[in-house]
Amino acid sequence: MGLLLFFKDKLALVPIWDYSVCMRVIAKKHLIAYWEKHPDAKSPLQAWHDEAIKAQWKSPQDIKGHYASASFVGKNRVVFNIKGNHRRLIVAVAYQFGALYIKFIGTHAEHEKVDASTVEME
């Protein structure tokens, strides 16, 4: 993506850094580590990741439009149901930067034991 500008009778393409082009998942290593321990979660987590990095979420409504079962818990955190609600994924969303920060991955029962608005990956 860029902007065409004229400089002293020359045309130049100047890059524009637009963070809203797609979402970035910070840090995918947490997803990988989880699915290496729980192979049954690999396919659904990869599917979520592949959809998320192509998304252009600028608001909670954008997420809700694609993931009707997503829950919003404050501090820009979202809980996604993974693998038919057998697993939960909590991310913090920085809409202005197009970033998703992995905060928690676990079973439904493990999710019930954490505070979704403050939990952090170890």
XYZ file of N, CA, C and O in Angstrom:
488
model
N 0.851 -1.160 0.000
C 0.000 0.000 0.000
C 0.901 1.227 0.000
O 1.895 1.269 0.694
N 0.560 2.210 -0.773
C 1.383 3.394 -0.826
C 0.601 4.591 -1.327
O -0.550 4.491 -1.731
N 1.254 5.702 -1.349
C 0.677 6.959 -1.779
C 1.567 7.526 -2.866
O 2.795 7.583 -2.703
N 0.975 7.909 -3.998
C 1.756 8.511 -5.079
C 1.917 9.995 -4.807
O 0.947 10.705 -4.591
N 3.142 10.470 -4.811
C 3.442 11.882 -4.588
C 4.359 12.400 -5.682
O 5.157 11.646 -6.244
N 4.244 13.688 -5.965
C 5.148 14.323 -6.922
C 6.238 15.060 -6.160
O 5.966 15.813 -5.247
N 7.480 14.796 -6.534
C 8.628 15.481 -5.955
C 9.463 16.050 -7.082
O 10.084 15.310 -7.843
N 9.456 17.376 -7.227
C 10.272 18.046 -8.252
C 10.142 17.363 -9.608
O 11.101 16.873 -10.178
N 8.922 17.301 -10.103
C 8.618 16.730 -11.416
C 8.848 15.228 -11.499
O 8.965 14.677 -12.588
N 8.961 14.548 -10.381
C 9.114 13.085 -10.383
C 7.994 12.483 -9.563
O 7.553 13.041 -8.565
N 7.579 11.341 -10.008
C 6.533 10.617 -9.314
C 7.186 9.601 -8.383
O 8.102 8.890 -8.773
N 6.743 9.552 -7.153
C 7.313 8.609 -6.188
C 6.195 7.898 -5.443
O 5.151 8.477 -5.152
N 6.431 6.640 -5.160
C 5.504 5.860 -4.351
C 6.035 5.832 -2.927
O 7.116 5.313 -2.665
N 5.281 6.408 -2.012
C 5.691 6.491 -0.617
C 4.848 5.506 0.178
O 3.615 5.522 0.079
N 5.482 4.610 0.942
C 4.692 3.625 1.697
C 3.876 4.279 2.802
O 4.295 5.254 3.414
N 2.707 3.725 3.008
C 1.846 4.150 4.112
C 1.682 2.942 5.011
O 1.263 1.882 4.572
N 2.035 3.093 6.264
C 1.893 1.990 7.210
C 0.494 2.017 7.757
O 0.125 2.875 8.538
N -0.296 1.074 7.333
C -1.685 0.971 7.756
C -1.838 -0.318 8.551
O -1.842 -1.394 7.995
N -1.931 -0.167 9.872
C -2.013 -1.336 10.731
C -3.354 -2.046 10.635
O -3.521 -3.120 11.149
N -4.324 -1.437 9.972
C -5.642 -2.046 9.898
C -5.791 -2.977 8.701
O -6.866 -3.486 8.449
N -4.731 -3.203 7.948
C -4.818 -4.071 6.781
C -5.189 -5.488 7.202
O -6.025 -6.125 6.594
N -4.570 -5.997 8.228
C -4.902 -7.324 8.739
C -4.482 -7.383 10.204
O -3.737 -6.548 10.680
N -4.971 -8.392 10.889
C -4.639 -8.548 12.300
C -3.341 -9.340 12.444
O -3.040 -10.196 11.625
N -2.601 -9.016 13.471
C -1.391 -9.768 13.815
C -1.647 -10.488 15.130
O -2.191 -9.908 16.058
N -1.243 -11.733 15.187
C -1.413 -12.524 16.413
C -0.088 -12.517 17.160
O 0.931 -12.949 16.635
N -0.123 -12.001 18.392
C 1.052 -11.912 19.243
C 0.795 -12.825 20.433
O -0.116 -12.581 21.190
N 1.400 -13.794 20.719
C 2.454 -14.520 20.062
C 1.912 -15.888 19.676
O 1.404 -16.624 20.518
N 2.048 -16.211 18.420
C 1.556 -17.487 17.905
C 2.209 -18.664 18.630
O 1.631 -19.749 18.716
N 3.380 -18.427 19.203
C 4.086 -19.512 19.903
C 3.238 -20.122 21.012
O 3.354 -21.305 21.312
N 2.352 -19.342 21.616
C 1.467 -19.869 22.660
C 0.460 -20.855 22.066
O 0.152 -21.877 22.686
N -0.051 -20.536 20.884
C -0.961 -21.459 20.213
C -0.244 -22.766 19.880
O -0.760 -23.849 20.135
N 0.956 -22.632 19.317
C 1.736 -23.811 18.928
C 2.060 -24.674 20.144
O 1.889 -25.897 20.115
N 2.514 -24.055 21.220
C 2.855 -24.807 22.436
C 1.619 -25.541 22.969
O 1.716 -26.692 23.409
N 0.470 -24.895 22.893
C -0.751 -25.526 23.396
C -1.148 -26.724 22.541
O -1.440 -27.796 23.058
N -1.131 -26.534 21.228
C -1.578 -27.656 20.396
C -0.562 -28.784 20.332
O -0.913 -29.908 20.026
N 0.693 -28.507 20.672
C 1.661 -29.600 20.778
C 1.351 -30.483 21.993
O 1.562 -31.676 21.958
N 0.827 -29.875 23.066
C 0.434 -30.637 24.255
C -0.950 -31.270 24.091
O -1.250 -32.274 24.725
N -1.782 -30.627 23.268
C -3.170 -31.068 23.074
C -3.445 -31.152 21.568
O -4.071 -30.251 21.000
N -2.998 -32.233 20.925
C -3.118 -32.341 19.467
C -4.541 -32.199 18.923
O -4.722 -31.727 17.802
N -5.538 -32.542 19.725
C -6.922 -32.401 19.261
C -7.327 -30.935 19.063
O -8.288 -30.644 18.367
N -6.572 -30.014 19.660
C -6.869 -28.585 19.538
C -6.151 -27.934 18.353
O -6.429 -26.786 18.023
N -5.246 -28.670 17.714
C -4.422 -28.070 16.655
C -5.255 -27.534 15.497
O -5.121 -26.362 15.120
N -6.088 -28.356 14.932
C -6.859 -27.943 13.759
C -7.777 -26.751 14.055
O -7.779 -25.774 13.306
N -8.549 -26.774 15.159
C -9.408 -25.614 15.435
C -8.621 -24.337 15.743
O -9.032 -23.247 15.348
N -7.493 -24.458 16.446
C -6.683 -23.261 16.732
C -6.030 -22.722 15.468
O -5.958 -21.505 15.276
N -5.573 -23.613 14.592
C -5.013 -23.159 13.323
C -6.086 -22.466 12.486
O -5.814 -21.434 11.871
N -7.281 -23.014 12.487
C -8.379 -22.402 11.734
C -8.687 -21.006 12.276
O -8.867 -20.057 11.506
N -8.755 -20.877 13.614
C -8.991 -19.555 14.214
C -7.875 -18.594 13.809
O -8.140 -17.459 13.402
N -6.622 -19.034 13.926
C -5.470 -18.194 13.582
C -5.548 -17.742 12.128
O -5.354 -16.559 11.821
N -5.816 -18.683 11.228
C -5.876 -18.342 9.802
C -6.976 -17.325 9.511
O -6.789 -16.425 8.687
N -8.101 -17.433 10.174
C -9.175 -16.451 10.003
C -8.800 -15.112 10.624
O -9.054 -14.056 10.051
N -8.197 -15.156 11.804
C -7.858 -13.921 12.525
C -6.836 -13.079 11.762
O -6.971 -11.857 11.704
N -5.823 -13.704 11.179
C -4.791 -12.906 10.493
C -5.290 -12.307 9.185
O -4.651 -11.395 8.643
N -6.418 -12.769 8.702
C -7.015 -12.195 7.488
C -8.082 -11.152 7.818
O -8.561 -10.450 6.933
N -8.442 -11.073 9.081
C -9.527 -10.181 9.509
C -9.067 -8.729 9.559
O -7.875 -8.435 9.639
N -10.039 -7.856 9.516
C -9.801 -6.414 9.667
C -10.745 -5.894 10.743
O -11.661 -5.137 10.465
N -10.507 -6.350 11.975
C -11.380 -5.994 13.068
C -11.021 -4.615 13.603
O -9.930 -4.395 14.102
N -11.969 -3.715 13.521
C -11.765 -2.351 14.012
C -12.633 -2.048 15.230
O -12.517 -0.998 15.833
N -13.518 -3.006 15.569
C -14.417 -2.807 16.705
C -14.936 -4.164 17.171
O -14.862 -5.146 16.435
N -15.502 -4.206 18.377
C -16.110 -5.458 18.842
C -17.220 -5.956 17.909
O -17.398 -7.155 17.738
N -17.924 -5.042 17.271
C -18.998 -5.436 16.355
C -18.450 -6.231 15.168
O -19.112 -7.138 14.667
N -17.240 -5.901 14.729
C -16.624 -6.644 13.624
C -16.355 -8.088 14.030
O -16.564 -9.015 13.251
N -15.890 -8.274 15.260
C -15.629 -9.633 15.753
C -16.949 -10.378 15.926
O -17.094 -11.519 15.495
N -17.918 -9.722 16.545
C -19.221 -10.354 16.800
C -19.901 -10.737 15.490
O -20.610 -11.748 15.431
N -19.672 -9.968 14.434
C -20.251 -10.288 13.139
C -19.725 -11.586 12.561
O -20.415 -12.256 11.786
N -18.511 -11.957 12.918
C -17.907 -13.190 12.410
C -18.002 -14.329 13.425
O -18.132 -15.486 13.051
N -17.901 -13.993 14.699
C -17.955 -14.990 15.777
C -19.095 -14.610 16.722
O -18.887 -13.913 17.716
N -20.283 -15.077 16.406
C -21.472 -14.717 17.188
C -21.360 -15.144 18.646
O -21.917 -14.510 19.529
N -20.611 -16.224 18.920
C -20.498 -16.718 20.293
C -19.364 -16.060 21.078
O -19.164 -16.380 22.253
N -18.626 -15.147 20.467
C -17.537 -14.464 21.176
C -18.106 -13.651 22.335
O -19.169 -13.050 22.227
N -17.361 -13.650 23.449
C -17.767 -12.887 24.632
C -16.752 -11.790 24.883
O -15.548 -12.011 24.776
N -17.233 -10.619 25.259
C -16.371 -9.475 25.532
C -16.366 -9.246 27.030
O -17.420 -9.102 27.646
N -15.152 -9.250 27.635
C -15.057 -9.283 29.089
C -14.369 -8.054 29.685
O -14.015 -8.065 30.837
N -14.179 -7.018 28.938
C -13.528 -5.823 29.452
C -12.059 -5.793 29.105
O -11.467 -6.815 28.747
N -11.472 -4.607 29.212
C -10.062 -4.398 28.875
C -9.764 -4.891 27.461
O -8.686 -5.411 27.195
N -10.746 -4.720 26.556
C -10.628 -5.156 25.157
C -10.292 -6.633 25.027
O -9.610 -7.038 24.091
N -10.758 -7.432 25.955
C -10.510 -8.874 25.893
C -11.737 -9.583 25.328
O -12.876 -9.214 25.613
N -11.423 -10.611 24.548
C -12.471 -11.394 23.896
C -12.223 -12.866 24.187
O -11.083 -13.333 24.130
N -13.303 -13.585 24.505
C -13.240 -15.024 24.724
C -13.856 -15.700 23.503
O -15.012 -15.429 23.158
N -13.058 -16.547 22.858
C -13.523 -17.314 21.706
C -13.745 -18.763 22.130
O -12.926 -19.323 22.860
N -14.830 -19.348 21.658
C -15.083 -20.770 21.849
C -14.341 -21.508 20.749
O -14.526 -21.218 19.572
N -13.511 -22.456 21.144
C -12.701 -23.225 20.200
C -13.103 -24.698 20.310
O -13.322 -25.207 21.415
N -13.152 -25.363 19.198
C -13.470 -26.802 19.143
C -14.828 -27.089 19.783
O -14.945 -27.883 20.714
N -15.834 -26.422 19.252
C -17.189 -26.687 19.737
C -17.382 -26.374 21.205
O -18.083 -27.090 21.901
N -16.732 -25.346 21.683
C -16.835 -24.904 23.071
C -16.120 -25.833 24.051
O -16.310 -25.743 25.251
N -15.277 -26.746 23.561
C -14.480 -27.587 24.453
C -13.267 -26.825 24.983
O -12.739 -27.143 26.044
N -12.817 -25.840 24.228
C -11.651 -25.036 24.612
C -12.044 -23.565 24.532
O -12.954 -23.183 23.804
N -11.305 -22.770 25.282
C -11.518 -21.325 25.271
C -10.196 -20.637 24.973
O -9.134 -21.062 25.442
N -10.293 -19.581 24.201
C -9.141 -18.755 23.851
C -9.477 -17.325 24.235
O -10.514 -16.799 23.826
N -8.610 -16.721 25.056
C -8.808 -15.320 25.445
C -7.715 -14.501 24.793
O -6.524 -14.826 24.906
N -8.118 -13.438 24.112
C -7.155 -12.521 23.507
C -7.478 -11.097 23.933
O -8.631 -10.769 24.208
N -6.437 -10.282 23.995
C -6.616 -8.843 24.171
C -6.472 -8.235 22.781
O -5.535 -8.569 22.048
N -7.395 -7.372 22.422
C -7.412 -6.797 21.080
C -6.980 -5.338 21.140
O -7.543 -4.549 21.897
N -5.972 -5.006 20.337
C -5.572 -3.610 20.158
C -6.075 -3.211 18.773
O -5.377 -3.382 17.768
N -7.300 -2.733 18.717
C -7.945 -2.436 17.441
C -7.136 -1.430 16.630
O -6.983 -1.586 15.424
N -6.610 -0.396 17.281
C -5.905 0.660 16.560
C -4.615 0.175 15.905
O -4.160 0.756 14.930
N -4.039 -0.914 16.427
C -2.797 -1.453 15.868
C -3.033 -2.747 15.092
O -2.094 -3.308 14.531
N -4.238 -3.255 15.111
C -4.530 -4.504 14.424
C -3.798 -5.680 15.038
O -3.254 -6.521 14.333
N -3.790 -5.752 16.369
C -3.042 -6.811 17.049
C -3.936 -7.581 18.011
O -4.816 -7.014 18.668
N -3.673 -8.885 18.077
C -4.366 -9.789 19.001
C -3.316 -10.425 19.890
O -2.401 -11.084 19.401
N -3.418 -10.214 21.185
C -2.454 -10.743 22.144
C -3.063 -11.960 22.843
O -4.084 -11.834 23.523
N -2.432 -13.113 22.674
C -2.917 -14.336 23.294
C -2.721 -14.229 24.807
O -1.616 -14.001 25.283
N -3.808 -14.406 25.567
C -3.754 -14.291 27.021
C -4.038 -15.606 27.744
O -3.579 -15.808 28.862
N -4.806 -16.497 27.106
C -5.160 -17.754 27.757
C -5.670 -18.732 26.709
O -6.394 -18.349 25.788
N -5.289 -19.988 26.874
C -5.863 -21.091 26.094
C -6.084 -22.227 27.083
O -5.180 -22.584 27.832
N -7.272 -22.776 27.090
C -7.539 -23.883 28.006
C -8.895 -24.498 27.766
O -9.636 -24.077 26.871
N -9.203 -25.488 28.571
C -10.502 -26.138 28.483
C -11.573 -25.213 29.054
O -11.263 -24.214 29.730
N -12.802 -25.579 28.818
C -13.919 -24.817 29.377
C -13.814 -24.774 30.904
O -13.979 -23.721 31.524
N -13.480 -25.912 31.505
C -13.355 -25.987 32.974
C -12.206 -25.116 33.475
O -12.335 -24.441 34.503
N -11.077 -25.121 32.772
C -9.935 -24.275 33.171
C -10.280 -22.800 33.036
O -9.885 -21.981 33.872
N -11.043 -22.472 32.013
C -11.457 -21.082 31.790
C -12.307 -20.572 32.948
O -12.201 -19.414 33.351
N -13.134 -21.438 33.500
C -14.004 -21.055 34.610
C -13.211 -20.672 35.864
O -13.728 -19.982 36.731
N -11.967 -21.106 35.961
C -11.136 -20.854 37.139
C -10.286 -19.586 37.036
O -9.581 -19.246 37.981
N -10.314 -18.885 35.882
C -9.475 -17.696 35.704
C -10.344 -16.454 35.551
O -11.525 -16.549 35.217
N -9.749 -15.317 35.806
C -10.407 -14.036 35.559
C -10.017 -13.607 34.140
O -8.873 -13.235 33.884
N -10.949 -13.680 33.221
C -10.673 -13.406 31.801
C -10.173 -11.982 31.564
O -9.462 -11.745 30.597
N -10.475 -11.081 32.443
C -10.056 -9.685 32.228
C -8.620 -9.417 32.704
O -8.060 -8.365 32.406
N -8.025 -10.379 33.426
C -6.663 -10.147 33.924
C -5.678 -11.285 33.630
O -4.487 -11.099 33.809
N -6.166 -12.438 33.200
C -5.289 -13.597 33.004
C -4.199 -13.282 31.971
O -4.427 -12.525 31.021
N -3.017 -13.847 32.187
C -1.878 -13.662 31.285
C -1.260 -15.019 31.002
O -1.295 -15.913 31.835
N -0.674 -15.171 29.821
C 0.051 -16.405 29.491
C 1.299 -16.477 30.355
O 1.907 -15.474 30.676
N 1.668 -17.687 30.734
C 2.859 -17.883 31.554
C 4.080 -17.973 30.688
O 4.070 -18.365 29.575
